[in-house]
Coordinates of C-alpha atoms in Angstrom, one line a residue:
Chain A
M1 CA -49.7 -26.2 144.0
L2 CA -50.2 -22.7 143.0
A3 CA -50.4 -21.9 146.4
F4 CA -47.2 -23.4 147.1
L5 CA -45.8 -21.6 144.3
K6 CA -47.3 -18.1 145.7
N7 CA -46.4 -18.3 149.5
S8 CA -42.9 -18.9 150.7
P9 CA -42.5 -22.8 151.7
S10 CA -42.1 -23.3 155.3
K11 CA -39.0 -24.7 156.9
K12 CA -39.9 -28.2 156.7
Q13 CA -40.9 -27.8 153.1
I14 CA -37.5 -26.5 152.3
T15 CA -35.6 -29.2 154.0
W16 CA -37.5 -31.5 151.5
I17 CA -36.7 -29.1 148.6
K18 CA -33.2 -29.2 149.5
V19 CA -33.1 -32.9 149.7
I20 CA -34.7 -33.0 146.3
V21 CA -32.6 -30.9 144.9
F22 CA -29.3 -32.6 146.3
L23 CA -30.6 -36.0 144.7
V24 CA -31.3 -34.1 141.3
C25 CA -28.0 -32.7 141.0
L26 CA -26.4 -36.2 142.1
I27 CA -27.9 -37.6 138.5
P28 CA -25.8 -36.6 136.1
L29 CA -23.0 -38.2 138.1
L30 CA -24.9 -41.6 138.6
R31 CA -25.7 -41.5 134.9
L32 CA -22.3 -41.5 134.1
V33 CA -21.6 -44.3 136.5
W34 CA -24.4 -46.3 134.9
L35 CA -23.4 -45.7 131.6
G36 CA -19.5 -46.5 132.5
F37 CA -21.0 -50.2 133.8
A38 CA -22.9 -50.7 130.5
D39 CA -20.0 -49.9 128.5
N40 CA -22.0 -47.1 126.9
L41 CA -19.9 -44.1 127.0
T42 CA -19.6 -43.8 123.1
A43 CA -16.5 -44.8 121.2
N44 CA -14.5 -41.9 122.9
P45 CA -15.5 -42.7 126.7
I46 CA -12.9 -40.1 128.0
E47 CA -14.2 -36.8 125.9
F48 CA -17.9 -38.3 127.0
I49 CA -17.0 -37.6 130.5
E50 CA -15.2 -34.4 130.1
R51 CA -18.0 -33.1 127.6
S52 CA -20.6 -34.5 130.1
T53 CA -19.0 -33.3 133.5
G54 CA -18.2 -29.8 131.9
F55 CA -21.8 -29.4 130.7
W56 CA -23.5 -30.0 134.1
A57 CA -21.1 -27.8 135.8
L58 CA -21.7 -24.9 133.3
F59 CA -25.6 -26.0 133.6
I60 CA -25.6 -25.7 137.5
L61 CA -23.5 -22.4 137.2
L62 CA -26.3 -20.6 135.5
A63 CA -28.8 -22.2 137.6
T64 CA -26.9 -20.8 140.7
I65 CA -26.6 -17.5 139.0
S66 CA -30.4 -17.6 138.2
L67 CA -31.7 -17.5 141.8
T68 CA -30.9 -13.6 142.2
P69 CA -32.7 -12.4 139.2
I70 CA -35.8 -14.9 140.2
R71 CA -35.7 -12.7 143.4
L72 CA -35.5 -9.5 141.6
L73 CA -38.3 -10.4 139.4
T74 CA -41.0 -12.1 141.5
G75 CA -39.8 -10.8 145.1
R76 CA -39.5 -14.5 146.6
V77 CA -36.5 -14.8 148.4
W78 CA -36.8 -18.5 149.7
Q79 CA -34.9 -20.0 146.9
I80 CA -31.6 -18.3 147.6
Q81 CA -31.3 -20.8 150.3
L82 CA -30.4 -23.0 147.8
R83 CA -27.8 -21.2 146.4
R84 CA -24.8 -22.4 148.4
M85 CA -25.7 -26.0 147.5
L86 CA -25.8 -25.6 144.1
G87 CA -22.6 -23.4 144.0
L88 CA -21.0 -26.3 145.6
F89 CA -22.4 -29.1 143.0
M90 CA -21.1 -26.6 140.4
F91 CA -17.5 -27.0 142.1
F92 CA -18.2 -30.7 142.4
Y93 CA -18.4 -31.1 138.6
V94 CA -15.8 -28.8 137.9
C95 CA -13.6 -31.1 140.1
L96 CA -14.9 -33.8 138.1
H97 CA -14.1 -32.5 135.0
I98 CA -10.5 -31.4 136.1
I99 CA -9.6 -34.9 137.5
T100 CA -11.1 -36.7 133.9
Y101 CA -8.7 -34.3 132.3
V102 CA -5.6 -34.4 134.6
W103 CA -6.1 -38.5 135.2
L104 CA -7.8 -40.2 132.3
D105 CA -7.1 -37.8 129.3
F106 CA -3.4 -37.1 130.2
A107 CA -2.4 -39.9 132.5
F108 CA -0.8 -37.3 135.2
D109 CA 1.6 -36.3 132.5
W110 CA 2.1 -32.7 133.9
L111 CA 4.5 -32.1 131.4
D112 CA 2.1 -32.5 128.6
I113 CA -0.6 -31.1 130.7
T114 CA 1.5 -27.4 131.3
K115 CA 2.0 -27.5 127.4
D116 CA -1.6 -27.9 126.5
I117 CA -2.6 -25.2 129.1
A118 CA 0.3 -22.8 127.6
K119 CA -0.4 -23.3 123.9
H120 CA -4.3 -23.8 123.6
P121 CA -6.1 -20.6 124.6
R122 CA -9.2 -22.8 125.3
I123 CA -7.5 -25.1 127.8
L124 CA -5.9 -21.9 129.7
V125 CA -9.5 -20.0 129.7
G126 CA -10.9 -23.1 131.3
F127 CA -8.2 -23.7 133.7
A128 CA -8.3 -19.8 134.7
A129 CA -12.2 -20.6 135.3
F130 CA -11.4 -23.5 137.4
L131 CA -9.0 -21.5 139.6
L132 CA -11.5 -18.9 140.2
T133 CA -14.0 -21.2 141.5
V134 CA -11.5 -22.4 144.4
P135 CA -11.7 -19.5 146.4
L136 CA -15.7 -19.0 146.0
A137 CA -15.6 -22.9 147.3
L138 CA -13.5 -22.2 150.1
T139 CA -15.5 -19.1 151.5
S140 CA -18.9 -21.0 151.1
S141 CA -19.3 -21.6 154.9
N142 CA -21.4 -19.4 157.1
S143 CA -18.3 -18.3 159.2
M144 CA -16.4 -17.0 156.4
M145 CA -19.2 -15.1 154.8
K146 CA -19.3 -13.8 158.7
R147 CA -15.6 -12.9 158.6
L148 CA -15.4 -11.2 155.1
R149 CA -19.0 -9.3 155.4
E150 CA -18.7 -6.9 152.1
R151 CA -15.8 -8.4 150.8
W152 CA -17.8 -11.6 150.7
K153 CA -20.2 -10.1 148.3
Q154 CA -17.8 -8.5 146.1
L155 CA -15.6 -12.3 146.1
H156 CA -18.8 -13.9 145.0
Q157 CA -19.7 -11.6 142.2
M158 CA -16.6 -13.2 140.5
V159 CA -19.2 -15.9 139.6
Y160 CA -19.8 -14.2 136.8
I161 CA -16.5 -13.9 135.4
V162 CA -16.3 -17.8 136.0
A163 CA -19.2 -18.0 133.9
I164 CA -18.1 -16.0 131.1
L165 CA -14.7 -17.9 131.0
A166 CA -16.4 -21.2 131.1
I167 CA -18.5 -20.0 127.9
V168 CA -15.5 -18.8 126.2
H169 CA -13.8 -22.2 126.7
F170 CA -16.7 -24.1 125.6
W171 CA -17.1 -21.9 122.5
W172 CA -13.6 -22.4 121.5
L173 CA -14.0 -25.9 121.6
V174 CA -16.7 -26.3 119.2
K175 CA -15.1 -26.3 115.9
K176 CA -17.8 -24.5 113.8
D177 CA -21.1 -25.2 115.0
I178 CA -21.4 -22.5 117.6
R179 CA -25.2 -22.8 118.6
E180 CA -24.7 -24.5 122.3
P181 CA -22.3 -22.1 123.3
L182 CA -24.1 -19.4 122.0
L183 CA -27.6 -20.4 123.8
Y184 CA -25.5 -20.2 127.2
A185 CA -24.3 -17.0 126.1
C186 CA -27.7 -15.5 125.7
I187 CA -29.4 -17.0 129.0
L188 CA -25.9 -15.4 130.9
M189 CA -26.7 -12.1 129.0
V190 CA -30.2 -11.9 130.0
L191 CA -29.7 -13.3 133.7
F192 CA -26.9 -10.6 134.0
G193 CA -29.1 -8.0 132.0
I194 CA -32.0 -8.7 134.7
R195 CA -29.3 -7.6 137.4
I196 CA -28.1 -4.3 135.7
Y197 CA -31.6 -3.4 135.0
Y198 CA -32.8 -3.5 138.6
K199 CA -29.3 -1.9 139.8
Y200 CA -30.1 0.9 137.3
M201 CA -33.8 1.0 138.1
K202 CA -33.0 1.1 142.0
N203 CA -30.6 4.2 141.6
H204 CA -32.8 5.9 139.0
K205 CA -35.8 5.3 141.9
S206 CA -33.6 6.5 144.5
I207 CA -32.2 9.8 142.4
N208 CA -35.8 10.3 141.6
S209 CA -36.8 10.6 145.3
T210 CA -33.9 12.9 146.5
Q211 CA -34.9 15.0 143.8
I212 CA -38.5 15.2 144.9
N213 CA -37.3 15.7 148.4
N214 CA -34.9 18.5 147.6
L215 CA -38.0 19.9 145.7
Chain B
M1 CA -7.6 -19.6 93.3
I2 CA -10.5 -21.3 92.6
I3 CA -13.8 -19.2 93.8
Q4 CA -16.8 -21.8 93.8
T5 CA -20.0 -20.1 93.4
K6 CA -22.9 -22.1 94.5
S7 CA -24.4 -22.7 90.9
D8 CA -21.4 -24.7 90.4
I9 CA -22.9 -27.9 91.4
F10 CA -26.4 -28.9 91.3
P11 CA -27.0 -32.5 92.5
S12 CA -29.2 -32.9 89.5
E13 CA -26.1 -32.2 87.5
I14 CA -24.3 -35.0 89.4
T15 CA -27.0 -38.0 89.2
P16 CA -29.8 -37.3 86.9
K17 CA -32.8 -36.2 89.0
S18 CA -34.9 -38.9 87.3
V19 CA -32.5 -41.8 88.1
F20 CA -32.2 -40.3 91.7
D21 CA -36.0 -40.4 92.2
N22 CA -36.8 -43.6 90.5
R23 CA -37.7 -45.7 93.6
R24 CA -38.9 -48.5 91.6
E25 CA -35.4 -49.1 90.3
F26 CA -33.8 -48.6 93.6
I27 CA -36.4 -51.2 95.1
Q28 CA -35.3 -53.5 92.7
K29 CA -32.0 -53.0 93.1
A30 CA -32.2 -53.7 96.7
G31 CA -34.2 -56.7 96.2
F32 CA -31.5 -57.8 94.0
G33 CA -29.0 -57.0 96.5
L34 CA -30.8 -59.3 99.2
I35 CA -30.6 -62.4 96.9
A36 CA -27.1 -61.5 95.8
G37 CA -25.9 -60.8 99.7
A38 CA -27.7 -64.1 100.9
A39 CA -25.9 -66.2 97.8
G40 CA -22.7 -64.3 98.9
L41 CA -23.0 -65.4 102.4
L42 CA -23.7 -69.0 101.4
S43 CA -20.2 -69.3 99.5
N44 CA -17.4 -67.0 99.3
P45 CA -14.5 -68.8 97.3
L46 CA -12.7 -65.5 96.3
K47 CA -12.4 -64.3 100.2
A48 CA -11.6 -67.8 101.5
A49 CA -8.2 -68.0 99.1
T50 CA -6.8 -64.7 100.1
V51 CA -6.2 -65.1 103.7
S52 CA -3.7 -62.9 105.2
S53 CA -0.4 -64.2 106.0
G54 CA 1.7 -61.1 106.0
T55 CA 3.8 -59.7 108.9
T56 CA 5.8 -56.5 107.7
E57 CA 3.7 -53.4 106.6
G58 CA 6.7 -52.0 104.6
A59 CA 5.7 -51.1 101.0
G60 CA 2.4 -53.0 101.4
R61 CA 3.0 -56.2 99.5
L62 CA -0.2 -57.6 97.8
I63 CA -1.1 -61.2 99.0
G64 CA -3.1 -63.2 97.3
R65 CA -4.7 -61.6 94.1
A66 CA -8.1 -62.1 92.7
N67 CA -8.1 -60.2 89.7
T68 CA -9.8 -62.7 87.5
Q69 CA -13.0 -60.8 86.7
A70 CA -14.7 -63.9 85.4
I71 CA -15.4 -65.5 88.6
I72 CA -16.5 -62.5 90.7
K73 CA -20.0 -62.1 91.2
P74 CA -21.5 -58.8 89.9
Q75 CA -21.7 -56.6 93.2
S76 CA -24.6 -55.6 94.5
F77 CA -25.2 -52.4 96.3
G78 CA -26.6 -51.3 99.6
A79 CA -26.2 -51.3 103.5
H80 CA -24.0 -54.4 104.8
Q81 CA -23.4 -56.1 101.5
K82 CA -20.3 -58.0 101.6
I83 CA -17.9 -56.6 98.9
S84 CA -16.6 -59.8 97.1
G85 CA -13.4 -60.4 95.5
Y86 CA -10.8 -58.0 97.2
S87 CA -7.5 -58.9 98.2
K88 CA -5.6 -58.4 101.2
T89 CA -2.5 -56.5 101.9
T90 CA 0.4 -56.1 104.3
Y91 CA -0.5 -52.6 105.2
G92 CA -1.2 -52.2 108.8
A93 CA 0.1 -55.8 110.0
G94 CA 0.2 -56.1 113.4
E95 CA -2.3 -52.9 114.0
K96 CA -5.1 -53.9 116.5
L97 CA -8.2 -52.9 114.3
T98 CA -10.6 -50.5 116.0
A99 CA -14.3 -52.1 116.7
Y100 CA -16.6 -51.7 113.6
E101 CA -19.3 -50.4 116.3
D102 CA -16.8 -47.4 117.0
I103 CA -16.0 -46.7 113.3
T104 CA -19.4 -46.6 112.5
T105 CA -21.0 -44.7 115.6
Y106 CA -18.0 -42.0 116.1
N107 CA -17.7 -39.6 112.9
N108 CA -17.1 -36.2 112.0
Y109 CA -19.6 -35.7 108.9
Y110 CA -21.1 -32.2 109.3
E111 CA -23.5 -33.2 106.3
F112 CA -25.3 -35.2 108.8
G113 CA -24.7 -32.8 111.9
T114 CA -22.0 -31.8 113.9
D115 CA -22.2 -34.3 116.8
K116 CA -20.1 -37.4 116.5
D117 CA -23.4 -39.8 116.9
E118 CA -25.5 -37.6 114.8
P119 CA -24.1 -39.2 111.3
A120 CA -25.0 -42.9 111.8
K121 CA -28.6 -41.7 112.5
N122 CA -29.1 -38.8 110.3
S123 CA -27.6 -40.7 107.4
R124 CA -30.1 -43.9 107.5
L125 CA -32.3 -42.5 104.7
F126 CA -29.1 -41.4 102.3
K127 CA -29.1 -43.1 98.8
P128 CA -25.6 -43.8 98.1
Y129 CA -26.9 -46.2 94.8
P130 CA -27.2 -45.3 91.8
W131 CA -24.0 -43.0 92.1
T132 CA -22.2 -41.5 89.4
V133 CA -19.0 -39.4 89.6
S134 CA -18.1 -36.9 87.2
I135 CA -14.6 -36.0 85.9
E136 CA -13.8 -32.5 84.8
G137 CA -11.2 -29.8 84.3
E138 CA -7.9 -30.1 82.9
V139 CA -8.6 -33.8 81.4
K140 CA -8.8 -35.0 77.8
K141 CA -12.3 -34.9 78.1
N142 CA -14.9 -34.5 80.8
K143 CA -16.7 -37.9 81.4
T144 CA -18.6 -39.7 84.2
I145 CA -18.3 -42.8 85.9
S146 CA -20.9 -45.1 87.9
I147 CA -19.9 -46.5 91.1
E148 CA -19.9 -49.7 89.5
D149 CA -17.5 -49.2 87.1
I150 CA -15.1 -47.6 89.5
Y151 CA -15.4 -50.9 91.3
K152 CA -14.2 -53.1 88.2
L153 CA -11.7 -50.1 87.3
A154 CA -8.8 -52.0 89.5
P155 CA -8.8 -54.8 91.7
L156 CA -10.1 -54.1 95.0
E157 CA -7.6 -54.1 97.8
E158 CA -8.1 -54.4 101.7
R159 CA -5.6 -51.5 103.4
I160 CA -5.4 -51.3 107.3
Y161 CA -4.4 -47.4 107.8
R162 CA -4.2 -45.5 110.7
M163 CA -6.6 -42.6 111.0
R164 CA -5.7 -39.6 113.0
C165 CA -8.2 -36.7 113.6
V166 CA -7.5 -33.0 114.1
E167 CA -9.2 -33.5 117.4
G168 CA -6.3 -35.6 118.6
W169 CA -8.1 -39.0 118.4
S170 CA -7.0 -42.2 115.9
M171 CA -8.6 -45.2 114.6
V172 CA -7.1 -48.0 113.0
I173 CA -9.6 -48.9 110.0
P174 CA -9.2 -52.1 107.6
W175 CA -10.8 -49.8 104.5
I176 CA -11.5 -52.0 100.7
G177 CA -10.6 -49.5 98.0
L178 CA -8.5 -48.8 95.1
P179 CA -5.8 -47.0 94.7
L180 CA -6.8 -43.6 93.7
A181 CA -3.9 -43.5 91.0
Q182 CA -5.7 -45.9 89.0
L183 CA -9.0 -43.8 88.6
I184 CA -6.8 -41.0 87.5
K185 CA -5.1 -43.0 84.9
W186 CA -8.5 -43.4 83.9
A187 CA -9.5 -39.9 84.1
E188 CA -6.5 -39.2 81.7
P189 CA -5.6 -35.5 83.1
N190 CA -3.3 -33.4 80.6
S191 CA -0.3 -31.8 81.6
N192 CA -2.0 -28.5 83.3
A193 CA -3.4 -30.7 85.9
K194 CA -1.2 -29.8 89.2
Y195 CA -4.1 -30.6 91.5
V196 CA -7.0 -32.6 92.1
E197 CA -9.8 -31.2 93.7
F198 CA -12.6 -33.3 95.6
V199 CA -16.2 -32.4 95.4
S200 CA -18.9 -34.0 97.8
L201 CA -22.6 -34.4 97.5
A202 CA -24.4 -31.2 98.2
D203 CA -28.3 -32.0 99.0
K204 CA -30.0 -31.0 101.8
Q205 CA -33.2 -33.4 101.4
Q206 CA -30.7 -36.0 102.0
M207 CA -28.1 -34.7 104.1
P208 CA -29.8 -32.7 106.8
G209 CA -26.9 -30.9 108.1
Q210 CA -26.5 -29.0 105.1
N211 CA -29.3 -27.0 106.5
L212 CA -26.8 -25.0 108.7
Q213 CA -24.1 -23.3 107.1
V214 CA -21.4 -24.6 109.3
L215 CA -19.1 -25.0 106.3
D216 CA -19.3 -23.7 102.7
W217 CA -21.3 -27.0 101.0
P218 CA -20.5 -29.0 99.2
Y219 CA -17.5 -30.4 101.3
T220 CA -14.5 -29.4 98.9
E221 CA -11.0 -31.1 99.6
G222 CA -8.0 -31.4 97.5
L223 CA -4.8 -33.0 97.0
R224 CA -1.4 -32.0 95.1
M225 CA -0.8 -34.2 91.9
D226 CA 2.0 -36.2 93.4
E227 CA -0.2 -36.7 96.6
A228 CA -2.9 -37.9 94.5
M229 CA -0.8 -40.3 92.7
N230 CA 0.9 -41.9 96.1
P231 CA 0.4 -45.5 96.3
L232 CA -0.8 -44.7 99.7
T233 CA -4.0 -42.8 98.7
I234 CA -6.7 -44.7 97.9
M235 CA -10.6 -44.3 97.1
A236 CA -12.3 -46.2 99.7
V237 CA -15.5 -48.0 98.9
G238 CA -16.0 -50.2 101.7
L239 CA -14.7 -51.6 105.1
Y240 CA -14.9 -54.8 107.1
G241 CA -15.7 -55.9 104.2
E242 CA -18.7 -54.6 103.5
Q243 CA -19.7 -51.6 101.5
L244 CA -19.2 -48.3 103.0
P245 CA -22.0 -47.3 105.3
N246 CA -23.6 -43.9 104.8
Q247 CA -21.9 -42.5 107.9
N248 CA -18.4 -43.2 106.6
G249 CA -18.5 -42.1 103.3
A250 CA -20.8 -44.1 101.0
P251 CA -20.3 -44.9 98.3
M252 CA -16.9 -43.5 98.0
R253 CA -14.5 -41.6 99.8
L254 CA -10.9 -40.5 99.9
V255 CA -8.1 -41.9 102.1
T256 CA -4.6 -40.5 103.1
P257 CA -3.5 -42.0 106.2
W258 CA -0.6 -39.5 106.5
K259 CA -3.1 -36.5 106.9
Y260 CA -5.7 -35.4 109.1
G261 CA -9.2 -37.1 108.7
F262 CA -10.9 -34.0 107.4
K263 CA -8.8 -34.6 104.1
G264 CA -10.8 -37.8 103.3
A265 CA -13.9 -36.3 101.4
K266 CA -16.9 -38.6 101.8
A267 CA -19.8 -39.2 99.3
I268 CA -17.5 -37.7 96.6
V269 CA -19.7 -36.7 92.9
K270 CA -16.6 -34.8 91.5
I271 CA -13.3 -34.8 90.8
R272 CA -12.0 -31.9 89.3
F273 CA -8.3 -31.8 87.5
V274 CA -6.9 -28.1 88.2
E275 CA -3.6 -25.8 87.9
K276 CA -4.1 -23.9 90.8
M277 CA -4.5 -25.1 94.3
P278 CA -8.0 -25.8 95.5
V279 CA -9.3 -24.0 98.6
S280 CA -10.8 -27.0 100.6
S281 CA -14.0 -26.2 102.7
W282 CA -12.0 -26.3 106.0
M283 CA -9.5 -23.9 104.8
K284 CA -12.1 -21.2 104.0
A285 CA -13.7 -22.2 107.4
G286 CA -10.6 -21.5 109.5
P287 CA -7.3 -20.4 107.3
N288 CA -5.4 -20.0 110.4
E289 CA -6.3 -23.8 111.8
Y290 CA -6.6 -25.8 108.6
G291 CA -4.0 -25.8 106.0
F292 CA -4.0 -27.3 102.5
Y293 CA -1.5 -30.0 103.3
A294 CA -2.9 -31.2 106.8
N295 CA 0.0 -33.5 107.3
V296 CA -0.2 -35.1 110.6
N297 CA 2.7 -33.7 112.4
P298 CA 3.4 -33.7 116.2
N299 CA 5.8 -30.9 115.8
V300 CA 3.1 -28.3 114.5
E301 CA 0.6 -27.0 117.3
H302 CA -2.7 -26.6 116.5
P303 CA -4.7 -23.9 118.4
R304 CA -7.1 -25.9 119.7
W305 CA -5.8 -29.5 120.2
T306 CA -2.8 -30.9 121.5
Q307 CA -1.1 -32.7 117.9
S308 CA 2.2 -34.5 119.9
S309 CA -0.2 -37.0 121.1
E310 CA -3.6 -38.9 120.7
K311 CA -6.0 -41.0 122.1
R312 CA -6.3 -44.3 120.1
I313 CA -10.1 -45.1 120.2
G314 CA -10.9 -48.4 121.9
G315 CA -8.4 -48.6 124.6
G316 CA -11.0 -47.7 127.3
L317 CA -10.7 -45.4 130.1
F318 CA -7.1 -45.8 131.2
A319 CA -5.1 -46.5 128.3
G320 CA -3.9 -42.9 128.2
R321 CA -2.3 -41.2 125.0
I322 CA 0.0 -42.7 122.4
K323 CA 2.8 -40.2 120.6
T324 CA 1.7 -39.2 117.5
Q325 CA 3.8 -39.9 114.9
M326 CA 5.3 -37.5 111.8
F327 CA 3.1 -38.2 108.9
N328 CA 1.1 -40.6 111.1
G329 CA 4.1 -43.1 110.9
Y330 CA 4.0 -43.3 106.8
T331 CA 7.3 -41.2 106.5
E332 CA 8.9 -44.1 104.5
Q333 CA 6.1 -43.7 102.0
V334 CA 5.3 -40.0 101.7
G335 CA 8.2 -38.2 103.2
Q336 CA 10.1 -37.6 100.1
M337 CA 7.2 -35.5 98.4
Y338 CA 7.8 -32.7 101.2
A339 CA 11.6 -32.6 100.9
G340 CA 12.8 -29.0 101.4
M341 CA 9.3 -27.8 102.6
D342 CA 8.7 -25.8 105.3
L343 CA 6.0 -27.9 107.0
R344 CA 5.4 -24.9 109.5
K345 CA 4.3 -22.7 107.0
N346 CA 2.4 -25.6 104.8
F347 CA 0.6 -26.9 107.7

């Protein structure tokens, strides 16, 4: 077991890991379907589905963002191969979240939806986060990666902005009990902090080495 | 402005600790309750005599009265105790009632936790009986009244009211209670009394949610005197024919159906008559979001939630939204109290 953690998994093992992660990512959806058929979605089922899909979108988003810090901390790289699938699952739950809002919550009443977005900063921020995930999902293929090259990296760093907007969207939803959004904000700060730290260290080291070379 | 210091309310001040902790008495009462409850199930002549025949809501006519004290059995108190001898009214005629299950599992009651399902779980050990309410402030003289005596203060009535939460959902609830006006009459406020302040229980032992300082405990709410005296305003002691479940505010809570739900202070231990407008817990928590009046108003937006429409609980996944009505549809009964007021400013 430990050896498995130490060494990079083989190609075959990676395939299996991907299958397992794929199935695990489907559990939140299957749970909703199950609870729906059991008529067990609480007194306010629409709110429950909105909360649930929103939570899992944010959770998977944070999981996606954590892959690079894991590489920086441990030097392992194989987990990066899960990034696209996790990112797309995040987008999948975001879409379910939006569909629930537009269809079940507002019954396609576009006038009311427009008013809701315009008048409530909480909804506006969430809507902005959704809009930013669309180009990320559209450019997730290998061919787009090749086509965009360096710009692809820049574009996909936008995921941090999506995360910030999503957490603000959640923060403004809770009336007074901010513990949960605060927790996600802390996680995001730690993940971002690790990246900043390594970036700074790398620059620092390179500056040092050039200084040594100059001497 | 009333600035409330923490030392204002000690739980011990409200219900003597000796009484509160007296388990033997509690168990005795519960035992009595079981027997009386069983007896009540076997024969409830009063309930049979007051069958509803109402058609229009209007002024809320009383139909069938049961105030002959002699034939009302002594109330016993506890979970799921049937309330004996209340009369039906025409309020809410034609409304489809929200299921008991939904009313008792989907609650905003931060004293027991901030999630909707937490009050039902975390209030199981809460002891609403015995209970004493103290009357203070601008009154002839300070006094206290037990929940048993509140039950006897006026004939209990069933009022089917719509409840609109500021979060954009609504229910239809068959409350049982007495007009607050009756309690106020008994309290004998003096002419300085312009507002009524309601203070809920503060007791971290029984209310675990109070360990978190999400609101300035104890929960405080208030009404203008004319609002408190309005025939629509009731002190609810039950719902669906039974004594209030703990998660709905046992043993006694305020119900003002034309206002957002948070005005309905629960587990009230103190009613204070004051000259200046009280500052409620929610006003302190978010002065630009929650005003003193908190009247249901589809024309005044809230920074977080749509107020022009609402979701009726129990409608299922595809019911959509319904339009929110001014004063939650009670304009006829309460509109005149706000004539000439700028309701955008006085939200």
